[in-house]
Coordinates of C-alpha atoms in Angstrom, one line a residue:
M218 CA -0.1 0.1 0.1
A219 CA 2.8 2.1 1.0
K220 CA 4.4 1.6 -2.7
R221 CA 1.2 2.7 -4.0
A222 CA 0.5 6.1 -2.2
F223 CA 4.1 6.9 -3.2
N224 CA 3.3 5.8 -7.1
L225 CA 0.8 8.3 -7.3
P226 CA 3.2 11.6 -7.0
N227 CA 5.8 9.8 -8.9
M228 CA 2.9 9.2 -11.7
L229 CA 2.0 13.3 -11.5
T230 CA 5.8 14.2 -11.4
Y231 CA 6.2 11.9 -14.8
A232 CA 3.2 13.3 -16.3
R233 CA 4.6 16.6 -16.0
I234 CA 7.6 15.8 -17.8
V235 CA 5.7 14.5 -20.5
A236 CA 3.6 17.1 -20.6
V237 CA 6.2 19.8 -21.0
P238 CA 7.4 18.9 -24.9
M239 CA 4.2 18.4 -25.4
V240 CA 3.2 22.2 -24.8
V241 CA 6.3 23.7 -26.5

């Protein structure tokens, strides 16, 4: 469960990194 909770913010950070080049 602890791993899943840590995966949530990690996924948001990954989505942000992928969204940056998409916007630019």
